[in-house]
mmCIF file with all atom_site columns, C-alpha atoms and ligand atoms in Angstrom:
data_model
loop_
_atom_site.group_PDB
_atom_site.id
_atom_site.type_symbol
_atom_site.label_atom_id
_atom_site.label_alt_id
_atom_site.label_comp_id
_atom_site.label_asym_id
_atom_site.label_entity_id
_atom_site.label_seq_id
_atom_site.pdbx_PDB_ins_code
_atom_site.Cartn_x
_atom_site.Cartn_y
_atom_site.Cartn_z
_atom_site.occupancy
_atom_site.B_iso_or_equiv
_atom_site.pdbx_formal_charge
_atom_site.auth_seq_id
_atom_site.auth_comp_id
_atom_site.auth_asym_id
_atom_site.auth_atom_id
_atom_site.pdbx_PDB_model_num
ATOM   1   C  CA  . MET A 1 1   ? 49.505 -56.639 13.400 1.00 51.00 ? 1   MET A CA  1
ATOM   2   C  CA  . ASN A 1 2   ? 49.329 -55.378 16.965 1.00 70.00 ? 2   ASN A CA  1
ATOM   3   C  CA  . ASP A 1 3   ? 50.622 -52.507 19.041 1.00 90.00 ? 3   ASP A CA  1
ATOM   4   C  CA  . CYS A 1 4   ? 53.401 -54.379 20.799 1.00 97.00 ? 4   CYS A CA  1
ATOM   5   C  CA  . LEU A 1 5   ? 56.761 -52.895 19.842 1.00 98.00 ? 5   LEU A CA  1
ATOM   6   C  CA  . ILE A 1 6   ? 59.460 -55.244 18.563 1.00 98.00 ? 6   ILE A CA  1
ATOM   7   C  CA  . ALA A 1 7   ? 63.129 -54.440 19.114 1.00 98.00 ? 7   ALA A CA  1
ATOM   8   C  CA  . PRO A 1 8   ? 65.529 -56.910 17.476 1.00 98.00 ? 8   PRO A CA  1
ATOM   9   C  CA  . SER A 1 9   ? 68.857 -57.065 19.325 1.00 98.00 ? 9   SER A CA  1
ATOM   10  C  CA  . VAL A 1 10  ? 71.858 -56.652 17.047 1.00 98.00 ? 10  VAL A CA  1
ATOM   11  C  CA  . LEU A 1 11  ? 73.981 -58.609 19.514 1.00 98.00 ? 11  LEU A CA  1
ATOM   12  C  CA  . ALA A 1 12  ? 72.971 -61.655 17.468 1.00 98.00 ? 12  ALA A CA  1
ATOM   13  C  CA  . ALA A 1 13  ? 73.642 -59.997 14.099 1.00 98.00 ? 13  ALA A CA  1
ATOM   14  C  CA  . ASP A 1 14  ? 76.509 -60.888 11.768 1.00 98.00 ? 14  ASP A CA  1
ATOM   15  C  CA  . PHE A 1 15  ? 78.933 -58.007 12.365 1.00 97.00 ? 15  PHE A CA  1
ATOM   16  C  CA  . GLY A 1 16  ? 80.866 -58.926 9.234  1.00 97.00 ? 16  GLY A CA  1
ATOM   17  C  CA  . ARG A 1 17  ? 77.873 -57.702 7.273  1.00 97.00 ? 17  ARG A CA  1
ATOM   18  C  CA  . ILE A 1 18  ? 76.434 -55.220 9.717  1.00 97.00 ? 18  ILE A CA  1
ATOM   19  C  CA  . ASN A 1 19  ? 75.257 -52.763 7.048  1.00 98.00 ? 19  ASN A CA  1
ATOM   20  C  CA  . GLU A 1 20  ? 73.168 -55.469 5.391  1.00 98.00 ? 20  GLU A CA  1
ATOM   21  C  CA  . GLU A 1 21  ? 71.787 -56.570 8.753  1.00 98.00 ? 21  GLU A CA  1
ATOM   22  C  CA  . ILE A 1 22  ? 70.740 -53.003 9.603  1.00 98.00 ? 22  ILE A CA  1
ATOM   23  C  CA  . GLU A 1 23  ? 69.244 -52.559 6.137  1.00 98.00 ? 23  GLU A CA  1
ATOM   24  C  CA  . MET A 1 24  ? 67.224 -55.738 6.742  1.00 98.00 ? 24  MET A CA  1
ATOM   25  C  CA  . LEU A 1 25  ? 65.909 -54.219 9.998  1.00 98.00 ? 25  LEU A CA  1
ATOM   26  C  CA  . ASN A 1 26  ? 65.121 -50.970 8.174  1.00 98.00 ? 26  ASN A CA  1
ATOM   27  C  CA  . GLN A 1 27  ? 62.971 -52.950 5.721  1.00 98.00 ? 27  GLN A CA  1
ATOM   28  C  CA  . SER A 1 28  ? 61.291 -55.007 8.459  1.00 98.00 ? 28  SER A CA  1
ATOM   29  C  CA  . GLN A 1 29  ? 58.426 -54.323 10.855 1.00 98.00 ? 29  GLN A CA  1
ATOM   30  C  CA  . ALA A 1 30  ? 60.900 -53.741 13.707 1.00 98.00 ? 30  ALA A CA  1
ATOM   31  C  CA  . ASP A 1 31  ? 59.978 -50.675 15.766 1.00 98.00 ? 31  ASP A CA  1
ATOM   32  C  CA  . TYR A 1 32  ? 63.364 -50.194 17.444 1.00 98.00 ? 32  TYR A CA  1
ATOM   33  C  CA  . ILE A 1 33  ? 66.884 -51.541 17.158 1.00 99.00 ? 33  ILE A CA  1
ATOM   34  C  CA  . HIS A 1 34  ? 68.060 -52.861 20.532 1.00 99.00 ? 34  HIS A CA  1
ATOM   35  C  CA  . ILE A 1 35  ? 71.716 -52.115 21.312 1.00 98.00 ? 35  ILE A CA  1
ATOM   36  C  CA  . ASP A 1 36  ? 73.351 -54.157 24.099 1.00 98.00 ? 36  ASP A CA  1
ATOM   37  C  CA  . ILE A 1 37  ? 76.376 -52.458 25.653 1.00 98.00 ? 37  ILE A CA  1
ATOM   38  C  CA  . MET A 1 38  ? 78.405 -54.710 27.995 1.00 98.00 ? 38  MET A CA  1
ATOM   39  C  CA  . ASP A 1 39  ? 81.532 -53.783 29.924 1.00 98.00 ? 39  ASP A CA  1
ATOM   40  C  CA  . GLY A 1 40  ? 82.869 -57.143 31.098 1.00 98.00 ? 40  GLY A CA  1
ATOM   41  C  CA  . VAL A 1 41  ? 82.387 -56.015 34.722 1.00 98.00 ? 41  VAL A CA  1
ATOM   42  C  CA  . PHE A 1 42  ? 78.662 -55.726 35.373 1.00 98.00 ? 42  PHE A CA  1
ATOM   43  C  CA  . VAL A 1 43  ? 78.170 -58.747 33.113 1.00 98.00 ? 43  VAL A CA  1
ATOM   44  C  CA  . PRO A 1 44  ? 80.700 -61.466 32.208 1.00 98.00 ? 44  PRO A CA  1
ATOM   45  C  CA  . ASN A 1 45  ? 80.933 -60.438 28.576 1.00 98.00 ? 45  ASN A CA  1
ATOM   46  C  CA  . ILE A 1 46  ? 81.984 -57.513 26.383 1.00 98.00 ? 46  ILE A CA  1
ATOM   47  C  CA  . SER A 1 47  ? 79.890 -56.573 23.368 1.00 98.00 ? 47  SER A CA  1
ATOM   48  C  CA  . PHE A 1 48  ? 80.859 -53.475 21.378 1.00 98.00 ? 48  PHE A CA  1
ATOM   49  C  CA  . GLY A 1 49  ? 81.416 -49.785 21.878 1.00 98.00 ? 49  GLY A CA  1
ATOM   50  C  CA  . PHE A 1 50  ? 80.584 -46.433 20.358 1.00 98.00 ? 50  PHE A CA  1
ATOM   51  C  CA  . PRO A 1 51  ? 82.528 -46.701 17.073 1.00 98.00 ? 51  PRO A CA  1
ATOM   52  C  CA  . VAL A 1 52  ? 80.223 -49.615 16.287 1.00 98.00 ? 52  VAL A CA  1
ATOM   53  C  CA  . THR A 1 53  ? 77.033 -47.958 17.529 1.00 98.00 ? 53  THR A CA  1
ATOM   54  C  CA  . ASN A 1 54  ? 77.885 -44.831 15.520 1.00 98.00 ? 54  ASN A CA  1
ATOM   55  C  CA  . ALA A 1 55  ? 78.180 -46.976 12.384 1.00 98.00 ? 55  ALA A CA  1
ATOM   56  C  CA  . ILE A 1 56  ? 74.833 -48.620 13.181 1.00 98.00 ? 56  ILE A CA  1
ATOM   57  C  CA  . ALA A 1 57  ? 73.226 -45.223 13.789 1.00 98.00 ? 57  ALA A CA  1
ATOM   58  C  CA  . LYS A 1 58  ? 74.449 -43.960 10.434 1.00 98.00 ? 58  LYS A CA  1
ATOM   59  C  CA  . LYS A 1 59  ? 72.701 -46.761 8.588  1.00 98.00 ? 59  LYS A CA  1
ATOM   60  C  CA  . ALA A 1 60  ? 69.587 -47.223 10.761 1.00 98.00 ? 60  ALA A CA  1
ATOM   61  C  CA  . THR A 1 61  ? 66.260 -45.612 9.943  1.00 98.00 ? 61  THR A CA  1
ATOM   62  C  CA  . LYS A 1 62  ? 64.655 -47.090 13.082 1.00 98.00 ? 62  LYS A CA  1
ATOM   63  C  CA  . PRO A 1 63  ? 65.122 -45.547 16.535 1.00 98.00 ? 63  PRO A CA  1
ATOM   64  C  CA  . LEU A 1 64  ? 67.835 -46.958 18.779 1.00 98.00 ? 64  LEU A CA  1
ATOM   65  C  CA  . ASP A 1 65  ? 67.075 -48.558 22.150 1.00 99.00 ? 65  ASP A CA  1
ATOM   66  C  CA  . PHE A 1 66  ? 70.258 -48.639 24.262 1.00 99.00 ? 66  PHE A CA  1
ATOM   67  C  CA  . HIS A 1 67  ? 70.526 -51.255 27.031 1.00 99.00 ? 67  HIS A CA  1
ATOM   68  C  CA  . LEU A 1 68  ? 73.525 -50.455 29.225 1.00 99.00 ? 68  LEU A CA  1
ATOM   69  C  CA  . MET A 1 69  ? 74.868 -53.486 31.090 1.00 99.00 ? 69  MET A CA  1
ATOM   70  C  CA  . ILE A 1 70  ? 77.727 -51.484 32.588 1.00 98.00 ? 70  ILE A CA  1
ATOM   71  C  CA  . THR A 1 71  ? 78.761 -50.394 36.062 1.00 98.00 ? 71  THR A CA  1
ATOM   72  C  CA  . ASP A 1 72  ? 79.269 -46.712 35.290 1.00 98.00 ? 72  ASP A CA  1
ATOM   73  C  CA  . ALA A 1 73  ? 76.315 -45.713 33.145 1.00 98.00 ? 73  ALA A CA  1
ATOM   74  C  CA  . ASP A 1 74  ? 76.592 -42.018 34.057 1.00 98.00 ? 74  ASP A CA  1
ATOM   75  C  CA  . ALA A 1 75  ? 79.969 -41.744 32.343 1.00 98.00 ? 75  ALA A CA  1
ATOM   76  C  CA  . TYR A 1 76  ? 78.572 -42.920 28.997 1.00 98.00 ? 76  TYR A CA  1
ATOM   77  C  CA  . LEU A 1 77  ? 75.151 -41.274 28.720 1.00 98.00 ? 77  LEU A CA  1
ATOM   78  C  CA  . SER A 1 78  ? 76.409 -38.487 26.478 1.00 98.00 ? 78  SER A CA  1
ATOM   79  C  CA  . HIS A 1 79  ? 78.123 -41.028 24.197 1.00 98.00 ? 79  HIS A CA  1
ATOM   80  C  CA  . CYS A 1 80  ? 74.766 -42.784 23.824 1.00 98.00 ? 80  CYS A CA  1
ATOM   81  C  CA  . LYS A 1 81  ? 73.113 -39.473 23.006 1.00 98.00 ? 81  LYS A CA  1
ATOM   82  C  CA  . ASP A 1 82  ? 75.768 -38.710 20.398 1.00 98.00 ? 82  ASP A CA  1
ATOM   83  C  CA  . SER A 1 83  ? 75.121 -42.149 18.956 1.00 98.00 ? 83  SER A CA  1
ATOM   84  C  CA  . GLY A 1 84  ? 71.449 -41.306 18.436 1.00 97.00 ? 84  GLY A CA  1
ATOM   85  C  CA  . ALA A 1 85  ? 69.818 -43.058 21.413 1.00 98.00 ? 85  ALA A CA  1
ATOM   86  C  CA  . GLU A 1 86  ? 66.061 -42.579 21.645 1.00 98.00 ? 86  GLU A CA  1
ATOM   87  C  CA  . ILE A 1 87  ? 65.861 -44.747 24.775 1.00 99.00 ? 87  ILE A CA  1
ATOM   88  C  CA  . ILE A 1 88  ? 68.595 -45.372 27.357 1.00 99.00 ? 88  ILE A CA  1
ATOM   89  C  CA  . THR A 1 89  ? 68.021 -48.135 29.901 1.00 99.00 ? 89  THR A CA  1
ATOM   90  C  CA  . VAL A 1 90  ? 70.315 -48.568 32.892 1.00 99.00 ? 90  VAL A CA  1
ATOM   91  C  CA  . HIS A 1 91  ? 70.400 -51.430 35.385 1.00 99.00 ? 91  HIS A CA  1
ATOM   92  C  CA  . TYR A 1 92  ? 68.863 -51.084 38.836 1.00 98.00 ? 92  TYR A CA  1
ATOM   93  C  CA  . GLU A 1 93  ? 71.685 -53.260 40.199 1.00 98.00 ? 93  GLU A CA  1
ATOM   94  C  CA  . ALA A 1 94  ? 74.399 -51.012 38.748 1.00 98.00 ? 94  ALA A CA  1
ATOM   95  C  CA  . CYS A 1 95  ? 73.206 -47.554 39.784 1.00 98.00 ? 95  CYS A CA  1
ATOM   96  C  CA  . ASN A 1 96  ? 73.824 -46.210 43.275 1.00 97.00 ? 96  ASN A CA  1
ATOM   97  C  CA  . HIS A 1 97  ? 71.902 -43.033 42.536 1.00 98.00 ? 97  HIS A CA  1
ATOM   98  C  CA  . LEU A 1 98  ? 69.251 -44.251 40.179 1.00 98.00 ? 98  LEU A CA  1
ATOM   99  C  CA  . HIS A 1 99  ? 67.018 -41.193 40.527 1.00 98.00 ? 99  HIS A CA  1
ATOM   100 C  CA  . ARG A 1 100 ? 69.894 -38.922 39.544 1.00 98.00 ? 100 ARG A CA  1
ATOM   101 C  CA  . THR A 1 101 ? 70.771 -41.103 36.550 1.00 98.00 ? 101 THR A CA  1
ATOM   102 C  CA  . ILE A 1 102 ? 67.153 -41.168 35.347 1.00 98.00 ? 102 ILE A CA  1
ATOM   103 C  CA  . GLU A 1 103 ? 66.939 -37.395 35.664 1.00 98.00 ? 103 GLU A CA  1
ATOM   104 C  CA  . ALA A 1 104 ? 70.186 -37.041 33.708 1.00 98.00 ? 104 ALA A CA  1
ATOM   105 C  CA  . ILE A 1 105 ? 68.847 -39.174 30.845 1.00 98.00 ? 105 ILE A CA  1
ATOM   106 C  CA  . LYS A 1 106 ? 65.543 -37.309 30.736 1.00 98.00 ? 106 LYS A CA  1
ATOM   107 C  CA  . GLY A 1 107 ? 67.410 -34.009 30.957 1.00 98.00 ? 107 GLY A CA  1
ATOM   108 C  CA  . MET A 1 108 ? 69.060 -34.884 27.637 1.00 98.00 ? 108 MET A CA  1
ATOM   109 C  CA  . GLY A 1 109 ? 65.622 -35.301 26.039 1.00 98.00 ? 109 GLY A CA  1
ATOM   110 C  CA  . ILE A 1 110 ? 65.973 -39.099 25.909 1.00 98.00 ? 110 ILE A CA  1
ATOM   111 C  CA  . LYS A 1 111 ? 63.490 -41.687 27.196 1.00 98.00 ? 111 LYS A CA  1
ATOM   112 C  CA  . ALA A 1 112 ? 64.729 -43.288 30.408 1.00 99.00 ? 112 ALA A CA  1
ATOM   113 C  CA  . GLY A 1 113 ? 64.380 -46.937 31.370 1.00 99.00 ? 113 GLY A CA  1
ATOM   114 C  CA  . VAL A 1 114 ? 65.430 -49.185 34.248 1.00 99.00 ? 114 VAL A CA  1
ATOM   115 C  CA  . ALA A 1 115 ? 66.337 -52.853 33.718 1.00 99.00 ? 115 ALA A CA  1
ATOM   116 C  CA  . LEU A 1 116 ? 65.836 -55.513 36.383 1.00 99.00 ? 116 LEU A CA  1
ATOM   117 C  CA  . ASN A 1 117 ? 67.817 -58.740 36.621 1.00 99.00 ? 117 ASN A CA  1
ATOM   118 C  CA  . PRO A 1 118 ? 65.780 -61.921 37.102 1.00 98.00 ? 118 PRO A CA  1
ATOM   119 C  CA  . HIS A 1 119 ? 66.295 -61.818 40.900 1.00 98.00 ? 119 HIS A CA  1
ATOM   120 C  CA  . THR A 1 120 ? 65.342 -58.151 41.302 1.00 98.00 ? 120 THR A CA  1
ATOM   121 C  CA  . SER A 1 121 ? 61.754 -57.425 42.350 1.00 98.00 ? 121 SER A CA  1
ATOM   122 C  CA  . VAL A 1 122 ? 59.683 -54.959 40.335 1.00 98.00 ? 122 VAL A CA  1
ATOM   123 C  CA  . ASP A 1 123 ? 58.458 -53.564 43.675 1.00 98.00 ? 123 ASP A CA  1
ATOM   124 C  CA  . LEU A 1 124 ? 61.898 -52.028 44.268 1.00 98.00 ? 124 LEU A CA  1
ATOM   125 C  CA  . LEU A 1 125 ? 60.903 -49.440 41.649 1.00 98.00 ? 125 LEU A CA  1
ATOM   126 C  CA  . THR A 1 126 ? 57.842 -48.233 43.622 1.00 98.00 ? 126 THR A CA  1
ATOM   127 C  CA  . ASP A 1 127 ? 59.364 -44.876 44.509 1.00 98.00 ? 127 ASP A CA  1
ATOM   128 C  CA  . ILE A 1 128 ? 60.567 -44.090 41.011 1.00 98.00 ? 128 ILE A CA  1
ATOM   129 C  CA  . TYR A 1 129 ? 58.038 -45.839 38.771 1.00 98.00 ? 129 TYR A CA  1
ATOM   130 C  CA  . ASP A 1 130 ? 56.057 -42.733 37.886 1.00 98.00 ? 130 ASP A CA  1
ATOM   131 C  CA  . LEU A 1 131 ? 59.222 -41.077 36.522 1.00 98.00 ? 131 LEU A CA  1
ATOM   132 C  CA  . LEU A 1 132 ? 60.140 -43.867 34.117 1.00 99.00 ? 132 LEU A CA  1
ATOM   133 C  CA  . ASP A 1 133 ? 59.444 -44.100 30.409 1.00 98.00 ? 133 ASP A CA  1
ATOM   134 C  CA  . LEU A 1 134 ? 60.293 -47.803 30.399 1.00 99.00 ? 134 LEU A CA  1
ATOM   135 C  CA  . VAL A 1 135 ? 60.919 -50.785 32.636 1.00 99.00 ? 135 VAL A CA  1
ATOM   136 C  CA  . LEU A 1 136 ? 62.981 -53.611 31.145 1.00 99.00 ? 136 LEU A CA  1
ATOM   137 C  CA  . ILE A 1 137 ? 62.391 -57.005 32.717 1.00 99.00 ? 137 ILE A CA  1
ATOM   138 C  CA  . MET A 1 138 ? 65.296 -59.356 32.027 1.00 99.00 ? 138 MET A CA  1
ATOM   139 C  CA  . SER A 1 139 ? 63.946 -62.809 31.221 1.00 99.00 ? 139 SER A CA  1
ATOM   140 C  CA  . VAL A 1 140 ? 67.480 -64.288 31.251 1.00 98.00 ? 140 VAL A CA  1
ATOM   141 C  CA  . ASN A 1 141 ? 70.586 -63.333 33.218 1.00 98.00 ? 141 ASN A CA  1
ATOM   142 C  CA  . PRO A 1 142 ? 72.187 -60.510 31.230 1.00 98.00 ? 142 PRO A CA  1
ATOM   143 C  CA  . GLY A 1 143 ? 75.399 -61.005 29.306 1.00 98.00 ? 143 GLY A CA  1
ATOM   144 C  CA  . PHE A 1 144 ? 74.627 -63.407 26.485 1.00 98.00 ? 144 PHE A CA  1
ATOM   145 C  CA  . GLY A 1 145 ? 72.153 -63.981 23.711 1.00 98.00 ? 145 GLY A CA  1
ATOM   146 C  CA  . GLY A 1 146 ? 70.559 -67.342 23.054 1.00 98.00 ? 146 GLY A CA  1
ATOM   147 C  CA  . GLN A 1 147 ? 69.648 -68.268 26.632 1.00 98.00 ? 147 GLN A CA  1
ATOM   148 C  CA  . LYS A 1 148 ? 66.518 -69.947 27.917 1.00 98.00 ? 148 LYS A CA  1
ATOM   149 C  CA  . PHE A 1 149 ? 63.533 -67.823 28.959 1.00 98.00 ? 149 PHE A CA  1
ATOM   150 C  CA  . ILE A 1 150 ? 62.859 -67.768 32.740 1.00 98.00 ? 150 ILE A CA  1
ATOM   151 C  CA  . PRO A 1 151 ? 59.108 -68.406 33.347 1.00 98.00 ? 151 PRO A CA  1
ATOM   152 C  CA  . ASN A 1 152 ? 58.889 -66.275 36.548 1.00 98.00 ? 152 ASN A CA  1
ATOM   153 C  CA  . THR A 1 153 ? 59.096 -63.356 34.125 1.00 98.00 ? 153 THR A CA  1
ATOM   154 C  CA  . TYR A 1 154 ? 55.338 -63.664 33.611 1.00 98.00 ? 154 TYR A CA  1
ATOM   155 C  CA  . ASN A 1 155 ? 54.683 -62.835 37.302 1.00 98.00 ? 155 ASN A CA  1
ATOM   156 C  CA  . LYS A 1 156 ? 56.990 -59.842 37.065 1.00 99.00 ? 156 LYS A CA  1
ATOM   157 C  CA  . VAL A 1 157 ? 55.250 -58.546 33.958 1.00 98.00 ? 157 VAL A CA  1
ATOM   158 C  CA  . SER A 1 158 ? 51.875 -58.790 35.716 1.00 98.00 ? 158 SER A CA  1
ATOM   159 C  CA  . ARG A 1 159 ? 53.250 -56.828 38.668 1.00 98.00 ? 159 ARG A CA  1
ATOM   160 C  CA  . ALA A 1 160 ? 54.794 -54.213 36.353 1.00 98.00 ? 160 ALA A CA  1
ATOM   161 C  CA  . ARG A 1 161 ? 51.412 -53.820 34.653 1.00 98.00 ? 161 ARG A CA  1
ATOM   162 C  CA  . GLU A 1 162 ? 49.592 -53.446 38.002 1.00 98.00 ? 162 GLU A CA  1
ATOM   163 C  CA  . MET A 1 163 ? 52.011 -50.732 39.042 1.00 98.00 ? 163 MET A CA  1
ATOM   164 C  CA  . ALA A 1 164 ? 51.600 -49.072 35.634 1.00 98.00 ? 164 ALA A CA  1
ATOM   165 C  CA  . ASP A 1 165 ? 47.822 -49.040 36.002 1.00 98.00 ? 165 ASP A CA  1
ATOM   166 C  CA  . ALA A 1 166 ? 48.240 -47.330 39.378 1.00 98.00 ? 166 ALA A CA  1
ATOM   167 C  CA  . VAL A 1 167 ? 50.771 -44.610 38.575 1.00 98.00 ? 167 VAL A CA  1
ATOM   168 C  CA  . ASN A 1 168 ? 52.136 -44.690 35.008 1.00 98.00 ? 168 ASN A CA  1
ATOM   169 C  CA  . PRO A 1 169 ? 49.788 -46.132 32.375 1.00 98.00 ? 169 PRO A CA  1
ATOM   170 C  CA  . ASP A 1 170 ? 52.019 -45.075 29.471 1.00 98.00 ? 170 ASP A CA  1
ATOM   171 C  CA  . ILE A 1 171 ? 55.175 -46.823 30.676 1.00 98.00 ? 171 ILE A CA  1
ATOM   172 C  CA  . LEU A 1 172 ? 56.755 -49.261 28.224 1.00 98.00 ? 172 LEU A CA  1
ATOM   173 C  CA  . ILE A 1 173 ? 57.141 -52.748 29.701 1.00 98.00 ? 173 ILE A CA  1
ATOM   174 C  CA  . GLU A 1 174 ? 59.999 -54.330 27.753 1.00 99.00 ? 174 GLU A CA  1
ATOM   175 C  CA  . ILE A 1 175 ? 61.040 -57.985 27.984 1.00 99.00 ? 175 ILE A CA  1
ATOM   176 C  CA  . ASP A 1 176 ? 64.552 -59.055 27.064 1.00 99.00 ? 176 ASP A CA  1
ATOM   177 C  CA  . GLY A 1 177 ? 65.953 -62.575 26.739 1.00 98.00 ? 177 GLY A CA  1
ATOM   178 C  CA  . GLY A 1 178 ? 64.718 -65.789 25.179 1.00 98.00 ? 178 GLY A CA  1
ATOM   179 C  CA  . VAL A 1 179 ? 61.725 -64.155 23.501 1.00 98.00 ? 179 VAL A CA  1
ATOM   180 C  CA  . THR A 1 180 ? 60.203 -66.308 20.738 1.00 98.00 ? 180 THR A CA  1
ATOM   181 C  CA  . THR A 1 181 ? 56.799 -67.065 19.254 1.00 97.00 ? 181 THR A CA  1
ATOM   182 C  CA  . ALA A 1 182 ? 56.468 -69.641 22.071 1.00 98.00 ? 182 ALA A CA  1
ATOM   183 C  CA  . ASN A 1 183 ? 56.120 -66.928 24.728 1.00 98.00 ? 183 ASN A CA  1
ATOM   184 C  CA  . TYR A 1 184 ? 55.335 -63.596 23.037 1.00 98.00 ? 184 TYR A CA  1
ATOM   185 C  CA  . LYS A 1 185 ? 51.554 -63.914 23.301 1.00 97.00 ? 185 LYS A CA  1
ATOM   186 C  CA  . GLU A 1 186 ? 51.561 -64.731 26.997 1.00 98.00 ? 186 GLU A CA  1
ATOM   187 C  CA  . LEU A 1 187 ? 53.980 -61.883 27.667 1.00 98.00 ? 187 LEU A CA  1
ATOM   188 C  CA  . GLN A 1 188 ? 51.629 -59.482 25.910 1.00 98.00 ? 188 GLN A CA  1
ATOM   189 C  CA  . SER A 1 189 ? 48.578 -60.865 27.701 1.00 98.00 ? 189 SER A CA  1
ATOM   190 C  CA  . LYS A 1 190 ? 50.310 -60.137 31.041 1.00 98.00 ? 190 LYS A CA  1
ATOM   191 C  CA  . GLY A 1 191 ? 50.942 -56.569 29.936 1.00 98.00 ? 191 GLY A CA  1
ATOM   192 C  CA  . ALA A 1 192 ? 54.249 -56.402 28.057 1.00 98.00 ? 192 ALA A CA  1
ATOM   193 C  CA  . ASN A 1 193 ? 54.217 -53.943 25.169 1.00 98.00 ? 193 ASN A CA  1
ATOM   194 C  CA  . MET A 1 194 ? 57.815 -54.094 23.932 1.00 98.00 ? 194 MET A CA  1
ATOM   195 C  CA  . LEU A 1 195 ? 59.760 -57.280 23.156 1.00 98.00 ? 195 LEU A CA  1
ATOM   196 C  CA  . VAL A 1 196 ? 63.469 -57.708 22.417 1.00 99.00 ? 196 VAL A CA  1
ATOM   197 C  CA  . ALA A 1 197 ? 64.488 -60.673 20.285 1.00 98.00 ? 197 ALA A CA  1
ATOM   198 C  CA  . GLY A 1 198 ? 68.062 -61.460 19.291 1.00 98.00 ? 198 GLY A CA  1
ATOM   199 C  CA  . SER A 1 199 ? 68.896 -65.014 18.312 1.00 98.00 ? 199 SER A CA  1
ATOM   200 C  CA  . PHE A 1 200 ? 65.284 -65.846 17.432 1.00 98.00 ? 200 PHE A CA  1
ATOM   201 C  CA  . VAL A 1 201 ? 65.414 -63.184 14.712 1.00 98.00 ? 201 VAL A CA  1
ATOM   202 C  CA  . PHE A 1 202 ? 68.989 -63.319 13.470 1.00 98.00 ? 202 PHE A CA  1
ATOM   203 C  CA  . ASN A 1 203 ? 69.416 -67.104 13.575 1.00 98.00 ? 203 ASN A CA  1
ATOM   204 C  CA  . SER A 1 204 ? 66.265 -67.664 11.575 1.00 98.00 ? 204 SER A CA  1
ATOM   205 C  CA  . ASP A 1 205 ? 66.227 -68.348 7.827  1.00 98.00 ? 205 ASP A CA  1
ATOM   206 C  CA  . ASP A 1 206 ? 64.040 -65.343 7.111  1.00 98.00 ? 206 ASP A CA  1
ATOM   207 C  CA  . PRO A 1 207 ? 64.538 -62.611 9.753  1.00 98.00 ? 207 PRO A CA  1
ATOM   208 C  CA  . ILE A 1 208 ? 62.042 -60.228 8.122  1.00 98.00 ? 208 ILE A CA  1
ATOM   209 C  CA  . HIS A 1 209 ? 59.363 -62.898 8.325  1.00 98.00 ? 209 HIS A CA  1
ATOM   210 C  CA  . THR A 1 210 ? 60.385 -63.797 11.896 1.00 98.00 ? 210 THR A CA  1
ATOM   211 C  CA  . ILE A 1 211 ? 60.026 -60.167 12.972 1.00 98.00 ? 211 ILE A CA  1
ATOM   212 C  CA  . ALA A 1 212 ? 56.599 -60.076 11.294 1.00 98.00 ? 212 ALA A CA  1
ATOM   213 C  CA  . SER A 1 213 ? 55.603 -63.257 13.150 1.00 98.00 ? 213 SER A CA  1
ATOM   214 C  CA  . LEU A 1 214 ? 56.260 -61.488 16.484 1.00 98.00 ? 214 LEU A CA  1
ATOM   215 C  CA  . LYS A 1 215 ? 53.820 -58.789 15.329 1.00 94.00 ? 215 LYS A CA  1
ATOM   216 C  CA  . ASP A 1 216 ? 50.994 -61.295 14.760 1.00 89.00 ? 216 ASP A CA  1
ATOM   217 C  CA  . VAL A 1 217 ? 48.217 -61.343 17.336 1.00 77.00 ? 217 VAL A CA  1
HETATM 218 C  C1  . LIG B 2 .   ? 71.270 -60.224 27.028 1.00 65.22 ? 301 LIG B C1  1
HETATM 219 C  C2  . LIG B 2 .   ? 70.875 -59.037 26.175 1.00 65.22 ? 301 LIG B C2  1
HETATM 220 C  C3  . LIG B 2 .   ? 69.779 -59.348 25.238 1.00 65.22 ? 301 LIG B C3  1
HETATM 221 C  C4  . LIG B 2 .   ? 70.112 -60.394 24.206 1.00 65.22 ? 301 LIG B C4  1
HETATM 222 C  C5  . LIG B 2 .   ? 68.845 -61.114 23.856 1.00 65.22 ? 301 LIG B C5  1
HETATM 223 O  O1  . LIG B 2 .   ? 72.146 -59.809 28.002 1.00 65.22 ? 301 LIG B O1  1
HETATM 224 O  O2  . LIG B 2 .   ? 70.439 -57.961 26.985 1.00 65.22 ? 301 LIG B O2  1
HETATM 225 O  O3  . LIG B 2 .   ? 69.281 -58.175 24.611 1.00 65.22 ? 301 LIG B O3  1
HETATM 226 O  O4  . LIG B 2 .   ? 70.686 -59.858 23.048 1.00 65.22 ? 301 LIG B O4  1
HETATM 227 O  O5  . LIG B 2 .   ? 69.168 -62.202 23.083 1.00 65.22 ? 301 LIG B O5  1
HETATM 228 P  P1  . LIG B 2 .   ? 68.179 -63.420 22.881 1.00 65.22 ? 301 LIG B P1  1
HETATM 229 O  O6  . LIG B 2 .   ? 66.906 -62.877 22.269 1.00 65.22 ? 301 LIG B O6  1
HETATM 230 O  O7  . LIG B 2 .   ? 68.937 -64.325 21.973 1.00 65.22 ? 301 LIG B O7  1
HETATM 231 O  O8  . LIG B 2 .   ? 67.920 -64.020 24.236 1.00 65.22 ? 301 LIG B O8  1
HETATM 232 ZN ZN1 . LIG B 2 .   ? 69.350 -56.258 25.954 1.00 65.22 ? 302 LIG B ZN1 1
#
C-alpha cells in the first residue's frame, strides 16, 4: 500500500449495471471516483450529464472527482456541487478567465484543479500554481477512454513536481489516460500522487484486484 490516490474513471464502467459498478468501487481501495463530463464541443465526444452523476453520487461512498471537458465550465459548477463534487477540475484550454473560475470553485468550498492537454506546458500555470489544489496532466488527448499513454507525460510530471516543491508542496498531481501497472510506478517516482484509471480497471476480470494492484509499491 502507498499514499498515491487512485481514482477509477466510471467512463469505462457498464452503465447498464451502474449501481453494481459503484458498489464495487465502494468495496475497493479506490480513493476517489473520477467523473468525466464531456460536451461534444471541447472534446469530440459526449459522456453523461447530471441525472447520471446524481445517481452515482447517491450510491457512492467515495468522494467524487469531477473532470470537466467542456467549453463553459462556469455555467455548470453549481450542478457539480449539487452532485456532490469534492474536486472540480477545469481545462486550461477551455477557460478564458481561469483565475476567476478557480476562485469560484474554491468559493463553493470545493477543491479546484486545472487540467492540461498533452500539448499544453505545465509552465503556463506559473502564475496560478500556488492557488491550485490539483493539477491534472492529460496523458492522452481527452475525449475517449482506452487510448495509449503518451510518454512525454513523465517530463511534465517532473516539472509539475518541481513547481510544487517551489510554491505548493501539497498540490495533487493527477495523471489521466492510459494509466496501467506498466507506468504507474514511474509516474509516482516522477512525483504523481493521484492516478486515474478507466479501461485498465473496468475491462479487467477482477476490478477490485486491479485497483489494489495500482496501490502496490
Ligand atoms: C479521457 C478521460 C479519462 C478516461 C481515462 O478523456 O478524461 O478520464 O476515462 O480512461 P483510460 O484509463 O481508459 O485511458
Ligand atoms: Zn478524466
